[in-house]
Coordinates of C-alpha atoms and ligand atoms in Angstrom, one line a residue:
M1311 CA -8.1 9.2 20.6
I1312 CA -7.8 9.5 16.9
K1313 CA -10.7 11.0 15.0
P1314 CA -10.9 9.1 11.8
G1315 CA -12.5 11.1 9.0
P1316 CA -13.8 10.0 5.6
G1317 CA -11.0 8.4 3.6
L1318 CA -8.6 8.8 6.4
M1319 CA -8.9 5.4 8.1
K1320 CA -7.1 2.4 6.6
H1321 CA -7.2 -1.2 7.6
F1322 CA -4.6 -3.8 6.8
L1323 CA -6.6 -6.9 6.1
Q1324 CA -4.8 -8.2 3.0
F1325 CA -1.5 -7.4 1.5
K1326 CA -3.1 -5.6 -1.4
D1327 CA -4.8 -3.1 0.9
L1328 CA -1.7 -1.0 0.5
R1329 CA 0.0 0.3 -2.6
A1330 CA 3.6 -0.1 -3.7
E1331 CA 4.6 3.4 -2.7
E1332 CA 3.1 2.9 0.8
Y1333 CA 5.2 -0.3 1.2
A1334 CA 8.3 1.8 0.2
Y1335 CA 7.4 4.2 2.9
L1336 CA 6.8 1.4 5.5
F1337 CA 10.1 -0.3 4.7
E1338 CA 12.0 3.0 5.2
R1339 CA 10.1 3.7 8.5
A1340 CA 10.8 0.2 9.7
R1341 CA 14.5 0.7 9.0
I1342 CA 14.5 4.0 10.9
I1343 CA 12.5 2.6 13.8
K1344 CA 14.7 -0.5 14.0
A1345 CA 17.8 1.5 14.1
R1346 CA 16.5 3.7 16.9
F1347 CA 15.5 0.6 18.9
K1348 CA 19.0 -0.9 18.4
N1349 CA 20.4 2.4 19.6
Y1350 CA 18.3 2.3 22.8
E1351 CA 16.6 5.6 21.7
K1352 CA 13.2 6.2 23.1
Y1353 CA 10.5 6.7 20.5
Q1354 CA 7.0 7.0 21.8
P1355 CA 4.7 8.5 19.2
L1356 CA 1.8 6.3 20.3
A1357 CA 1.6 7.5 24.0
D1358 CA -2.0 7.1 25.3
R1359 CA -2.9 4.9 22.3
T1360 CA -4.3 1.4 22.9
L1361 CA -4.1 -1.7 20.8
A1362 CA -6.6 -4.5 21.3
M1363 CA -5.3 -7.9 20.2
I1364 CA -7.8 -10.7 19.7
F1365 CA -6.4 -14.2 19.3
E1366 CA -8.7 -17.0 18.3
K1367 CA -5.7 -19.1 17.4
A1368 CA -2.3 -19.6 19.2
S1369 CA 0.6 -17.3 18.7
T1370 CA 4.1 -16.6 20.0
R1371 CA 5.7 -14.1 17.5
T1372 CA 2.6 -12.2 16.6
R1373 CA 1.6 -11.6 20.3
V1374 CA 5.1 -10.7 21.5
S1375 CA 5.9 -8.5 18.5
F1376 CA 2.7 -6.5 18.6
E1377 CA 2.7 -6.2 22.4
A1378 CA 6.4 -5.3 22.8
G1379 CA 6.2 -3.0 19.8
M1380 CA 3.1 -1.1 21.1
Y1381 CA 4.7 -0.6 24.6
Q1382 CA 8.0 0.5 23.1
M1383 CA 6.0 3.2 21.1
G1384 CA 4.5 4.4 24.4
G1385 CA 1.1 2.8 24.0
S1386 CA -0.6 0.0 25.8
V1387 CA -2.2 -3.3 24.9
V1388 CA -5.4 -5.3 25.7
H1389 CA -5.2 -9.0 25.0
L1390 CA -8.3 -11.0 24.3
T1391 CA -9.0 -14.6 23.4
S1392 CA -12.2 -16.2 22.2
E1393 CA -12.3 -18.4 25.3
G1394 CA -11.7 -15.6 27.7
S1395 CA -14.2 -13.1 26.0
Q1396 CA -17.8 -13.1 25.0
L1397 CA -16.7 -14.0 21.4
G1398 CA -16.5 -17.6 22.5
R1399 CA -20.1 -17.3 23.8
A1400 CA -21.4 -16.2 20.5
E1401 CA -21.6 -12.5 20.9
P1402 CA -21.9 -11.2 17.3
V1403 CA -18.7 -10.1 15.7
E1404 CA -20.3 -6.8 14.6
D1405 CA -21.3 -6.0 18.2
T1406 CA -17.8 -6.9 19.5
A1407 CA -16.3 -4.6 16.8
R1408 CA -18.6 -1.8 17.7
V1409 CA -17.8 -2.0 21.4
I1410 CA -14.1 -2.6 21.3
S1411 CA -13.5 0.1 18.7
R1412 CA -15.1 2.7 20.9
M1413 CA -12.5 2.1 23.6
V1414 CA -9.2 1.5 21.7
D1415 CA -7.4 3.1 18.8
L1416 CA -6.3 0.0 16.9
V1417 CA -7.3 -3.6 16.7
M1418 CA -5.2 -6.7 15.6
I1419 CA -7.1 -9.9 15.1
R1420 CA -5.9 -13.5 14.5
T1421 CA -8.9 -15.6 13.5
Y1422 CA -10.1 -18.3 11.2
E1423 CA -12.1 -17.1 8.2
Q1424 CA -11.0 -13.8 6.5
A1425 CA -14.8 -13.0 6.2
K1426 CA -15.0 -12.7 10.0
L1427 CA -12.1 -10.2 10.0
E1428 CA -13.7 -8.3 7.2
L1429 CA -16.9 -8.2 9.1
F1430 CA -15.2 -6.9 12.2
A1431 CA -13.4 -4.2 10.2
A1432 CA -16.7 -3.1 8.5
N1433 CA -18.1 -2.4 12.0
A1434 CA -15.0 -0.9 13.6
R1435 CA -14.4 2.8 14.1
V1436 CA -10.6 2.2 14.1
P1437 CA -8.0 0.6 11.9
V1438 CA -8.0 -3.2 12.0
I1439 CA -4.9 -5.3 11.3
N1440 CA -4.9 -8.9 10.1
G1441 CA -2.7 -11.0 12.5
L1442 CA -3.4 -14.2 10.4
T1443 CA -6.5 -15.7 9.0
N1444 CA -7.0 -19.0 7.2
E1445 CA -6.5 -17.1 3.9
Y1446 CA -3.7 -14.5 4.6
H1447 CA -0.8 -13.4 6.8
P1448 CA 0.1 -10.0 5.6
C1449 CA 2.2 -8.8 8.6
Q1450 CA 4.5 -11.8 8.1
I1451 CA 5.1 -11.0 4.4
L1452 CA 5.7 -7.4 5.3
A1453 CA 8.5 -8.6 7.7
D1454 CA 9.8 -11.2 5.1
L1455 CA 10.2 -8.5 2.4
F1456 CA 11.8 -6.1 4.8
T1457 CA 14.2 -8.8 5.8
L1458 CA 15.1 -9.5 2.2
I1459 CA 15.7 -5.8 1.5
E1460 CA 17.7 -5.5 4.6
H1461 CA 19.9 -8.5 3.8
R1462 CA 20.5 -7.0 0.3
G1463 CA 21.7 -3.8 2.0
R1464 CA 19.1 -1.7 0.2
R1465 CA 17.2 1.3 1.6
G1466 CA 15.1 4.3 0.6
A1467 CA 13.9 4.4 -3.0
D1468 CA 16.1 1.3 -3.7
A1469 CA 14.1 -0.9 -1.5
L1470 CA 11.4 -1.7 -4.0
E1471 CA 13.9 -1.9 -6.8
C1472 CA 15.6 -4.8 -5.2
L1473 CA 12.4 -6.8 -5.2
R1474 CA 11.4 -6.1 -8.8
G1475 CA 11.8 -9.1 -11.1
K1476 CA 13.0 -11.4 -8.4
V1477 CA 11.9 -15.0 -7.9
V1478 CA 10.6 -16.3 -4.6
A1479 CA 10.2 -20.1 -4.4
W1480 CA 7.3 -21.3 -2.4
V1481 CA 7.6 -25.0 -1.4
G1482 CA 4.7 -26.7 0.5
D1483 CA 1.1 -25.9 1.2
G1484 CA -1.0 -23.5 -0.8
N1485 CA -2.0 -21.8 2.5
N1486 CA -2.4 -18.3 4.0
M1487 CA 1.4 -17.6 3.5
A1488 CA 1.4 -18.7 -0.1
N1489 CA -1.7 -16.6 -0.9
T1490 CA -0.1 -13.6 0.7
W1491 CA 3.2 -14.1 -1.2
L1492 CA 1.1 -14.1 -4.4
Q1493 CA -0.5 -10.8 -3.5
A1494 CA 2.8 -9.3 -2.6
A1495 CA 4.2 -10.4 -6.0
E1496 CA 1.3 -8.7 -7.8
V1497 CA 1.7 -5.4 -5.8
L1498 CA 5.5 -5.3 -5.9
G1499 CA 6.4 -6.8 -9.2
F1500 CA 8.2 -10.1 -8.5
T1501 CA 7.3 -13.7 -9.3
V1502 CA 6.5 -16.6 -7.0
H1503 CA 7.4 -20.1 -8.1
V1504 CA 5.0 -22.3 -6.4
S1505 CA 5.3 -26.1 -5.8
T1506 CA 2.6 -27.8 -3.7
P1507 CA 1.5 -31.4 -3.6
E1508 CA -1.6 -32.4 -5.6
G1509 CA -4.7 -31.2 -3.8
Y1510 CA -2.9 -28.4 -1.9
Q1511 CA -2.5 -25.9 -4.8
V1512 CA -2.9 -22.2 -4.5
R1513 CA -6.1 -20.9 -5.9
P1514 CA -5.8 -17.5 -7.5
E1515 CA -9.4 -16.6 -6.6
V1516 CA -8.7 -17.3 -2.9
A1517 CA -5.2 -15.6 -3.1
G1518 CA -7.1 -12.6 -4.6
V1519 CA -4.7 -12.1 -7.5
R1520 CA -5.6 -11.2 -11.1
D1521 CA -2.2 -11.1 -12.8
P1522 CA -1.3 -14.6 -13.9
G1523 CA 2.3 -13.4 -14.4
C1524 CA 2.8 -13.0 -10.6
Y1525 CA 3.2 -16.7 -10.1
R1526 CA 4.2 -19.9 -11.9
V1527 CA 3.3 -23.4 -10.8
F1528 CA 5.8 -26.3 -10.7
D1529 CA 5.1 -30.0 -10.1
H1530 CA 8.5 -30.6 -8.5
P1531 CA 9.9 -28.4 -5.7
M1532 CA 13.4 -28.5 -7.2
D1533 CA 12.1 -26.9 -10.3
A1534 CA 10.4 -24.1 -8.3
C1535 CA 13.7 -23.5 -6.4
R1536 CA 15.9 -23.3 -9.6
G1537 CA 17.3 -19.8 -9.9
A1538 CA 15.3 -18.5 -6.9
H1539 CA 16.5 -15.5 -4.9
L1540 CA 14.6 -16.6 -1.9
V1541 CA 13.3 -20.1 -0.9
T1542 CA 10.6 -20.2 1.6
T1543 CA 8.2 -22.7 3.2
D1544 CA 5.8 -23.2 6.1
V1545 CA 4.3 -25.9 8.2
W1546 CA 2.5 -28.7 6.4
T1547 CA -0.5 -28.3 8.6
S1548 CA -1.7 -24.9 9.5
M1549 CA -3.7 -24.0 12.6
G1550 CA -7.3 -25.1 12.2
Y1551 CA -6.4 -28.0 9.9
E1552 CA -5.1 -30.4 12.5
A1553 CA -7.6 -33.1 11.6
E1554 CA -5.7 -33.5 8.3
N1555 CA -2.4 -33.9 9.9
E1556 CA -1.7 -37.6 9.0
E1557 CA -3.0 -37.3 5.5
R1558 CA -0.8 -34.2 5.0
R1559 CA 2.3 -35.9 6.4
K1560 CA 2.1 -38.4 3.6
A1561 CA 1.2 -36.0 0.9
F1562 CA 4.0 -33.5 1.7
V1563 CA 6.9 -35.9 2.1
E1564 CA 8.7 -34.7 -1.1
W1565 CA 8.1 -31.0 -0.1
C1566 CA 10.9 -30.7 2.5
V1567 CA 13.3 -27.9 1.7
D1568 CA 16.8 -29.5 1.8
D1569 CA 20.3 -28.7 0.7
D1570 CA 19.6 -30.0 -2.8
M1571 CA 16.9 -27.4 -3.3
M1572 CA 19.0 -24.6 -1.9
A1573 CA 21.9 -25.7 -4.2
V1574 CA 19.8 -25.1 -7.4
A1575 CA 18.7 -21.6 -6.1
Q1576 CA 20.8 -18.5 -6.6
P1577 CA 24.2 -19.0 -4.9
D1578 CA 23.3 -16.1 -2.5
A1579 CA 19.6 -17.2 -2.1
L1580 CA 18.1 -16.7 1.3
F1581 CA 15.9 -19.2 3.2
M1582 CA 12.9 -18.0 5.2
H1583 CA 10.2 -19.6 7.3
C1584 CA 7.6 -17.7 9.2
L1585 CA 7.9 -20.2 12.1
P1586 CA 7.1 -22.2 14.1
A1587 CA 9.1 -24.8 12.1
H1588 CA 9.2 -28.6 12.2
R1589 CA 12.8 -29.7 11.4
G1590 CA 12.7 -32.9 9.3
E1591 CA 9.2 -32.1 8.0
E1592 CA 8.9 -29.0 5.8
V1593 CA 12.7 -28.1 6.2
T1594 CA 15.8 -29.9 7.2
A1595 CA 17.8 -28.8 10.2
E1596 CA 20.8 -28.2 7.9
V1597 CA 18.8 -25.6 5.9
I1598 CA 16.9 -23.8 8.7
D1599 CA 20.0 -23.7 10.9
G1600 CA 22.4 -23.2 8.0
P1601 CA 24.2 -20.1 6.6
Q1602 CA 21.5 -19.1 4.1
S1603 CA 18.7 -19.1 6.7
V1604 CA 17.6 -15.7 8.0
V1605 CA 14.7 -16.9 10.1
W1606 CA 15.7 -15.1 13.3
D1607 CA 16.1 -11.8 11.6
E1608 CA 12.8 -12.5 9.9
A1609 CA 11.1 -13.2 13.3
E1610 CA 12.6 -10.1 14.9
N1611 CA 11.6 -7.9 12.0
R1612 CA 7.9 -8.7 12.7
M1613 CA 8.2 -6.2 15.5
H1614 CA 9.9 -3.5 13.5
V1615 CA 7.6 -3.6 10.5
Q1616 CA 4.5 -3.7 12.7
K1617 CA 5.7 -0.7 14.6
A1618 CA 6.0 1.2 11.3
L1619 CA 2.6 -0.2 10.3
M1620 CA 0.9 0.9 13.6
E1621 CA 2.5 4.3 13.3
Y1622 CA 1.3 4.7 9.7
L1623 CA -2.3 3.5 10.5
L1624 CA -2.6 5.8 13.5
L1625 CA -0.6 8.9 12.6
G1626 CA -0.2 8.8 8.8
R1627 CA 3.1 9.8 7.2
I1628 CA 5.7 11.2 9.5
G1629 CA 7.5 14.3 8.2
Ligands
CP934 N1 4.9 -16.4 12.3 C1 4.0 -16.2 13.2 O1 2.9 -15.6 12.9 O2 4.2 -16.8 14.4 P1 3.2 -17.0 15.6 O3 2.1 -18.0 15.2 O4 4.0 -17.5 16.7 O5 2.5 -15.7 15.9
NVA935 N1 0.4 -21.2 8.0 C1 0.6 -21.2 9.4 C2 1.4 -20.0 9.7 C3 1.7 -19.9 11.2 C4 2.3 -18.6 11.6 C5 -0.7 -21.3 10.1 O1 -1.7 -20.7 9.6 O2 -0.8 -22.0 11.1

């Protein structure tokens, strides 16, 4: 078991919980860990460590990437859902946190309100990772940025340099992904061009950003995409908002990333989507299955960056 001391334990609840130089470290570790994995090299620094994963919402990528990643690093995993645990029977979050964190070394939670995750973390003895909340999805943006760096062929000290001053176009809902992109832009020095339908705008106070220079708002998605180095979008209806589905379908109809939008971006712009995707809604099949799309690398990289993150939260810097 780890013995967290004062100032030693870190959580990853929002993107801004880590500093730029910590991201530089994580990107480099993720690159090394991925290379070892591709080379079939055993790397098990987390032997005897246990990760508890709590899912209050559905997941494919987050579950598989954390679970496979933890096993590959020599550790083990406990999987809980609200329905299958006492969380669904109103056991207080604080009590759940106190109990679980006496038995495991690390906790990953996917839930609704960020406040619930924060409450869990405040009562936990071990690091807690945000596996998606209504407000944020920091592990996904960690993977997205690593994918961008990787596709630009950058490494080491160059990794952050290749992000600085770049433009990321966000087309669609002002949701957890959009908020996290804004935080990442503020921490790492790039700009997000945001275009959302009326009523679905990002709110800087929810995104938790203070620098107005980290994002620009555009009424039309084409304008947001103009000159962008990366174009990205997400589902029109996030988990937990299903009752608004019909209303959203109508409101978002112009916010479908298509070839015209990609054509006004940089000629070598990449397309990303955290997945799951709905072809014909937020993105056309031509774009997501086209040559500029890197969505499969992006999904795979969830595992590599999260392995680097778990290693960092449990063992600190290696070497
Ligand atoms: N992108 C992502 O978090 O996917 P899952 O919902 O499948 O975990
Ligand atoms: N914004 C989406 C992301 C899914 C990975 C949701 O919260 O459902």
